[in-house]
């Protein structure tokens, strides 16, 4: 689900971003659904009852078309206010990953409950016909109630898959539900039932495992944990919430692991690999299902009647409602985000229209009135939505009674998270029985992930991508370093945290914690499975410590198995730590022995996905198979591994990051252009006879992490490369971000261009704090609207200035944004 707060701008919406049928070309035979081949399932009878259906009948008889259509539309809190409901009777509100009450992503449970209450109060004001329908409010709580600081944060799903423990998953679901309900919210967009096939996909960590059977077991466990057991004639309890089985279907099976891509598999594989979690979730009583952005055989799921209606609702007996994903209906052939009757007619019951809700509501009302959407289909969709609202108790006097703020981050909940962390760890290598860490040992702890709450938590934490998380967001948590330090000291030893693996006194053992930086969908897509294809700083740390004769333990934090054979070779022990969440002490429970010589918990985790022997994906040659995992006491040394990547990593195109770590990122090249001509910028200072710009590497936050430019006349620098296609980023409201330091403002204009379209940023330069690091963002739509061809981008960034201007570039990339940013003025 896309969680950037403004996924598409109004300008783009009204410009007519309708997808053409040609862009979804398909072989109709290969895309035909045969319902008789699909597994049978059935929503429990307890999902509703005769009395509830009579109440729904009475409401449907009274409701106007406008009120009915309103139930089908969901808006995001970043673009809608409670007062808007007085005019637009929407049936649902969501808060995307970059949205928070009053624009504050770090709001408390009380703030969330207050906001929900404000929306609900307006929705419950009876209209002229006496009808009042309460809104249903949904959030992405995908590894605990990850939207709220201080909440209990669990390992991401891939880590839970390593635990192979459905009973634990059910308890996690119950804890998560209690904390969501504790903030006054009644609906979560979870669990994800994807079965990822290509781990380059940036959402791989949202999948539990490669085994459809385990996914099915977890589907049942998580749905029951979140909702409780449904009981006939009774509403869902006040400590439980509605679940969402997502993303229907095969979001983890797209060609090339492409997010929102096309699953080019036959129907038998579609069912056997990707559909198995849904019958289990339906039988367990899931109240909602979310349609996937992706396609099957070229047909978008948001418009696939064979899947949404014939397979899901009819053959699999689903009686709840189907919600769309973030403006996903706009990708259906012939649709735009403000005009898509095809989705409703195909079986979608509720549009997720975060920023397009107003236009979509108005066009859908017209289509319901002129018969484009039949009365029967409209009533069926509304009935399903009302059925869920009744089951959640939203029509009752207390509207479900949710709002126990004390449940958020309760000690008993944190204990479950700590248990989950311990059970998720997988021991890949333990040569010489370096682990567990012995009592009384002198331990060096280092690596970028050692003391980073952001790295151990991953994406979908506070914000969509999770990059700005700090320890202050989870004061009731521990970083991995803090957990190790406490455990080592309690066992009579001493632990030291080192920034770069340096030490004054040689340690008995070193633990290096490293891995992927936080990411979510889009941003997490990678061209290959090679870890650190350039600037392998973590490998260098491992080798340095090993060369000093220090036993080395590598703790790898990641959202997927990756090609890490060089790192495994450089370590005596290697542990897959996944993305454990806020309770870092759970790591120490397994790695550090107490004074009695035993750890608090043993290694029990096994790989939920195969570990690759090279950088290629899908993984054709596993280094370690699914189910692999060593235990303490086993004498199974891992010999030297081949470090052949099996692929030309440099040939894989990076389209989103242009400059980082003091240099252009391949395949992009940094050049300068002035009276002396055009020339590349390498690590050495660049100038030329008659040249009007000088470039050199400088230290800003780290060694040579910036490139300083000084202008002595009209000149420019450029980040250019082969053609890159930014269509997906443009359609999902990404922006060009530049992190820099303005060293001298100069007197002339400063312009920035992308794709040959330049904007005047002189006012931003004047406002920037001189000599301090700052950043700015320009929406990609600004460049596209000005005429840049972002389907064939060759110049990602060009900055032009004149004599007297000086600046240092630190980072340039495109990223998702959570607000509606303005365009600077066009350059003259």
CSV table of C-alpha atoms in Angstrom, one decimal, residues 90-331:
chain,number,residue,atom,x,y,z
A,90,UNK,CA,-17.4,9.4,3.0
A,91,UNK,CA,-17.6,6.0,4.7
A,92,UNK,CA,-13.9,5.6,5.7
A,93,UNK,CA,-10.8,7.5,6.7
A,94,UNK,CA,-7.3,6.3,6.6
A,95,UNK,CA,-3.9,7.6,7.9
A,96,UNK,CA,-1.1,6.8,5.5
A,97,UNK,CA,2.4,6.1,6.5
A,98,UNK,CA,3.4,9.7,6.3
A,99,UNK,CA,0.2,11.1,7.8
A,100,UNK,CA,-0.4,11.9,11.5
A,101,UNK,CA,-3.0,13.9,13.4
A,102,UNK,CA,-2.6,17.6,12.6
A,103,UNK,CA,0.4,16.8,10.5
A,104,UNK,CA,2.4,15.3,13.4
A,105,UNK,CA,3.7,11.8,12.7
A,106,UNK,CA,4.7,11.4,16.3
A,107,UNK,CA,1.3,11.9,17.8
A,108,UNK,CA,0.3,10.1,21.0
A,109,UNK,CA,-2.5,7.5,21.3
A,110,UNK,CA,-4.7,10.2,22.8
A,111,UNK,CA,-4.1,12.4,19.8
A,112,UNK,CA,-5.1,9.6,17.5
A,113,UNK,CA,-8.2,8.8,19.4
A,114,UNK,CA,-9.2,12.4,19.5
A,115,UNK,CA,-8.8,12.7,15.7
A,116,UNK,CA,-10.8,9.5,15.1
A,117,UNK,CA,-13.5,10.8,17.4
A,118,UNK,CA,-13.8,14.1,15.6
A,119,UNK,CA,-14.3,12.3,12.2
A,120,UNK,CA,-16.8,9.9,13.7
A,121,UNK,CA,-18.8,12.6,15.5
A,122,UNK,CA,-19.5,14.4,12.2
A,123,UNK,CA,-20.3,11.1,10.4
A,124,UNK,CA,-22.9,10.3,13.1
A,125,UNK,CA,-24.9,13.5,12.7
A,126,UNK,CA,-28.2,12.3,11.1
A,127,UNK,CA,-28.9,13.7,7.7
A,128,UNK,CA,-32.3,14.9,6.5
A,129,UNK,CA,-33.5,11.3,6.0
A,130,UNK,CA,-32.4,10.4,9.5
A,131,UNK,CA,-29.5,8.3,8.3
A,132,UNK,CA,-26.2,8.4,10.1
A,133,UNK,CA,-23.4,6.0,9.2
A,134,UNK,CA,-20.2,5.9,11.3
A,135,UNK,CA,-16.9,6.1,9.5
A,136,UNK,CA,-14.4,3.2,9.8
A,137,UNK,CA,-10.8,4.3,10.4
A,138,UNK,CA,-7.8,2.3,9.1
A,139,UNK,CA,-4.0,2.4,9.5
A,140,UNK,CA,-1.0,0.4,8.5
A,141,UNK,CA,-0.1,-1.4,11.7
A,142,UNK,CA,2.1,-4.1,10.1
A,143,UNK,CA,4.7,-4.9,12.8
A,144,UNK,CA,3.0,-3.7,15.9
A,145,UNK,CA,1.2,-0.4,16.1
A,146,UNK,CA,4.2,1.1,14.2
A,147,UNK,CA,2.5,4.5,13.8
A,148,UNK,CA,2.9,5.6,17.5
A,149,UNK,CA,6.1,6.3,19.4
A,150,UNK,CA,6.4,4.1,22.4
A,151,UNK,CA,4.2,1.3,20.9
A,152,UNK,CA,5.3,-2.3,20.9
A,153,UNK,CA,7.4,-2.9,17.8
A,154,UNK,CA,7.7,-6.5,16.6
A,155,UNK,CA,10.1,-8.0,14.0
A,156,UNK,CA,8.9,-7.6,10.5
A,157,UNK,CA,7.1,-10.5,9.0
A,158,UNK,CA,10.2,-12.2,7.5
A,159,UNK,CA,11.6,-12.5,11.0
A,160,UNK,CA,8.3,-14.0,12.2
A,161,UNK,CA,8.5,-16.5,9.3
A,162,UNK,CA,12.0,-17.5,10.6
A,163,UNK,CA,10.4,-18.3,14.0
A,164,UNK,CA,8.0,-20.9,12.5
A,165,UNK,CA,5.6,-20.3,15.4
A,166,UNK,CA,1.9,-19.8,14.6
A,167,UNK,CA,1.0,-19.6,18.3
A,168,UNK,CA,3.4,-16.7,18.8
A,169,UNK,CA,2.0,-15.0,15.7
A,170,UNK,CA,-1.5,-15.2,17.2
A,171,UNK,CA,-0.3,-13.6,20.4
A,172,UNK,CA,1.5,-10.9,18.4
A,173,UNK,CA,-1.8,-10.2,16.6
A,174,UNK,CA,-3.6,-9.9,19.9
A,175,UNK,CA,-1.0,-7.5,21.3
A,176,UNK,CA,-1.1,-5.4,18.1
A,177,UNK,CA,-4.8,-5.2,18.1
A,178,UNK,CA,-4.9,-4.1,21.8
A,179,UNK,CA,-2.6,-1.3,21.0
A,180,UNK,CA,-4.4,-0.2,17.8
A,181,UNK,CA,-7.7,-0.2,19.7
A,182,UNK,CA,-5.9,1.6,22.5
A,183,UNK,CA,-5.5,4.6,20.2
A,184,UNK,CA,-9.2,4.5,19.3
A,185,UNK,CA,-8.7,2.9,15.9
A,186,UNK,CA,-10.6,-0.2,14.7
A,187,UNK,CA,-9.0,-1.4,11.5
A,188,UNK,CA,-5.5,-2.4,10.4
A,189,UNK,CA,-4.3,-3.1,6.9
A,190,UNK,CA,-2.6,-6.4,7.9
A,191,UNK,CA,-1.6,-9.2,7.5
A,192,UNK,CA,0.3,-9.3,4.3
A,193,UNK,CA,0.0,-12.8,2.7
A,194,UNK,CA,2.5,-12.3,-0.1
A,195,UNK,CA,4.8,-15.2,-1.0
A,196,UNK,CA,7.8,-13.3,-2.5
A,197,UNK,CA,9.5,-15.1,-5.4
A,198,UNK,CA,12.1,-12.4,-6.3
A,199,UNK,CA,13.8,-10.9,-3.3
A,200,UNK,CA,14.8,-7.8,-5.2
A,201,UNK,CA,11.3,-6.7,-4.4
A,202,UNK,CA,11.4,-3.9,-1.8
A,203,UNK,CA,8.4,-5.4,0.1
A,204,UNK,CA,10.0,-8.9,0.5
A,205,UNK,CA,10.2,-8.4,4.3
A,206,UNK,CA,6.4,-8.1,4.4
A,207,UNK,CA,6.1,-11.7,3.4
A,208,UNK,CA,6.4,-14.4,6.1
A,209,UNK,CA,8.0,-17.1,4.0
A,210,UNK,CA,8.4,-18.9,0.7
A,211,UNK,CA,6.3,-21.8,1.9
A,212,UNK,CA,2.6,-21.2,1.1
A,213,UNK,CA,1.6,-23.6,3.9
A,214,UNK,CA,3.4,-21.5,6.6
A,215,UNK,CA,1.8,-18.4,5.1
A,216,UNK,CA,-1.6,-20.0,5.4
A,217,UNK,CA,-1.0,-21.1,9.0
A,218,UNK,CA,0.1,-17.5,9.9
A,219,UNK,CA,-2.9,-16.0,8.0
A,220,UNK,CA,-5.2,-17.9,10.4
A,221,UNK,CA,-3.2,-17.1,13.4
A,222,UNK,CA,-2.8,-13.4,12.7
A,223,UNK,CA,-6.5,-12.9,11.8
A,224,UNK,CA,-7.7,-14.6,15.0
A,225,UNK,CA,-5.1,-12.6,17.0
A,226,UNK,CA,-6.2,-9.3,15.5
A,227,UNK,CA,-10.0,-9.9,15.5
A,228,UNK,CA,-10.5,-12.6,18.1
A,229,UNK,CA,-12.8,-15.5,17.4
A,230,UNK,CA,-16.0,-14.1,15.8
A,231,UNK,CA,-19.1,-14.9,17.8
A,232,UNK,CA,-22.6,-14.9,16.4
A,233,UNK,CA,-24.7,-12.0,17.6
A,234,UNK,CA,-21.7,-10.3,19.3
A,235,UNK,CA,-19.5,-7.5,18.2
A,236,UNK,CA,-15.7,-7.7,17.9
A,237,UNK,CA,-14.3,-7.0,21.4
A,238,UNK,CA,-13.0,-3.6,22.3
A,239,UNK,CA,-9.4,-4.9,22.4
A,240,UNK,CA,-9.6,-6.3,18.9
A,241,UNK,CA,-9.7,-4.7,15.4
A,242,UNK,CA,-10.6,-5.7,11.8
A,243,UNK,CA,-8.0,-7.5,9.9
A,244,UNK,CA,-7.1,-7.0,6.2
A,245,UNK,CA,-5.8,-10.0,4.2
A,246,UNK,CA,-3.6,-8.4,1.5
A,247,UNK,CA,-2.6,-7.8,-1.2
A,248,UNK,CA,-4.9,-9.9,-3.4
A,249,UNK,CA,-3.2,-11.3,-5.4
A,250,UNK,CA,0.4,-12.4,-6.2
A,251,UNK,CA,2.0,-9.1,-5.2
A,252,UNK,CA,5.0,-11.2,-4.4
A,253,UNK,CA,5.0,-12.9,-7.8
A,254,UNK,CA,5.5,-10.1,-10.2
A,255,UNK,CA,8.0,-10.4,-13.1
A,256,UNK,CA,11.5,-9.3,-12.0
A,257,UNK,CA,10.2,-8.5,-8.5
A,258,UNK,CA,8.9,-5.2,-9.8
A,259,UNK,CA,6.6,-3.4,-7.3
A,260,UNK,CA,3.1,-3.0,-8.7
A,261,UNK,CA,4.2,-5.2,-11.7
A,262,UNK,CA,2.7,-8.1,-13.5
A,263,UNK,CA,2.6,-11.8,-12.4
A,264,UNK,CA,3.2,-13.7,-15.6
A,265,UNK,CA,2.3,-17.1,-14.1
A,266,UNK,CA,-0.4,-19.6,-15.1
A,267,UNK,CA,-3.5,-20.0,-13.0
A,268,UNK,CA,-2.3,-23.2,-11.4
A,269,UNK,CA,0.8,-21.4,-10.0
A,270,UNK,CA,-1.2,-18.4,-9.1
A,271,UNK,CA,-3.4,-20.6,-6.9
A,272,UNK,CA,-0.8,-23.0,-5.5
A,273,UNK,CA,1.9,-20.3,-4.6
A,274,UNK,CA,0.1,-17.1,-4.1
A,275,UNK,CA,-3.5,-17.8,-3.0
A,276,UNK,CA,-3.1,-20.2,-0.2
A,277,UNK,CA,-3.2,-17.7,2.6
A,278,UNK,CA,-6.6,-16.3,1.6
A,279,UNK,CA,-8.8,-19.4,2.3
A,280,UNK,CA,-7.2,-19.6,5.7
A,281,UNK,CA,-7.8,-15.9,6.4
A,282,UNK,CA,-11.4,-16.1,5.1
A,283,UNK,CA,-12.2,-19.2,7.2
A,284,UNK,CA,-10.7,-17.4,10.2
A,285,UNK,CA,-13.1,-14.5,9.6
A,286,UNK,CA,-11.1,-11.7,8.1
A,287,UNK,CA,-13.4,-8.8,7.7
A,288,UNK,CA,-11.6,-7.2,4.8
A,289,UNK,CA,-9.4,-8.0,1.9
A,290,UNK,CA,-7.2,-5.5,0.1
A,291,UNK,CA,-6.7,-5.6,-3.7
A,292,UNK,CA,-3.2,-5.5,-5.0
A,293,UNK,CA,-1.7,-2.7,-7.1
A,294,UNK,CA,-0.3,-5.5,-9.3
A,295,UNK,CA,-1.6,-7.4,-12.3
A,296,UNK,CA,-2.1,-10.9,-13.4
A,297,UNK,CA,-1.4,-11.7,-17.0
A,298,UNK,CA,-1.6,-7.9,-17.8
A,299,UNK,CA,-4.9,-7.2,-16.0
A,300,UNK,CA,-4.8,-5.0,-12.9
A,301,UNK,CA,-6.4,-6.6,-9.9
A,302,UNK,CA,-8.4,-3.5,-9.1
A,303,UNK,CA,-10.3,-4.2,-12.3
A,304,UNK,CA,-10.3,-8.0,-12.4
A,305,UNK,CA,-13.8,-9.3,-12.0
A,306,UNK,CA,-12.7,-12.9,-12.3
A,307,UNK,CA,-10.5,-12.7,-9.3
A,308,UNK,CA,-12.4,-10.2,-7.1
A,309,UNK,CA,-15.8,-11.5,-7.7
A,310,UNK,CA,-15.7,-15.0,-9.2
A,311,UNK,CA,-12.8,-16.4,-7.2
A,312,UNK,CA,-12.7,-14.4,-4.0
A,313,UNK,CA,-16.3,-13.6,-3.2
A,314,UNK,CA,-18.0,-16.6,-4.8
A,315,UNK,CA,-15.7,-19.6,-4.8
A,316,UNK,CA,-13.9,-18.6,-1.6
A,317,UNK,CA,-17.0,-17.3,0.0
A,318,UNK,CA,-15.8,-14.0,1.3
A,319,UNK,CA,-18.6,-12.0,2.9
A,320,UNK,CA,-16.6,-9.0,4.1
A,321,UNK,CA,-15.6,-6.1,1.9
A,322,UNK,CA,-12.7,-5.5,-0.6
A,323,UNK,CA,-10.8,-2.3,-0.2
A,324,UNK,CA,-8.4,-0.9,-2.8
A,325,UNK,CA,-4.9,0.2,-2.4
A,326,UNK,CA,-3.5,3.8,-2.6
A,327,UNK,CA,-5.2,5.1,-5.7
A,328,UNK,CA,-4.7,1.7,-7.2
A,329,UNK,CA,-8.0,2.0,-9.2
A,330,UNK,CA,-6.4,4.7,-11.3
A,331,UNK,CA,-4.1,2.0,-12.9
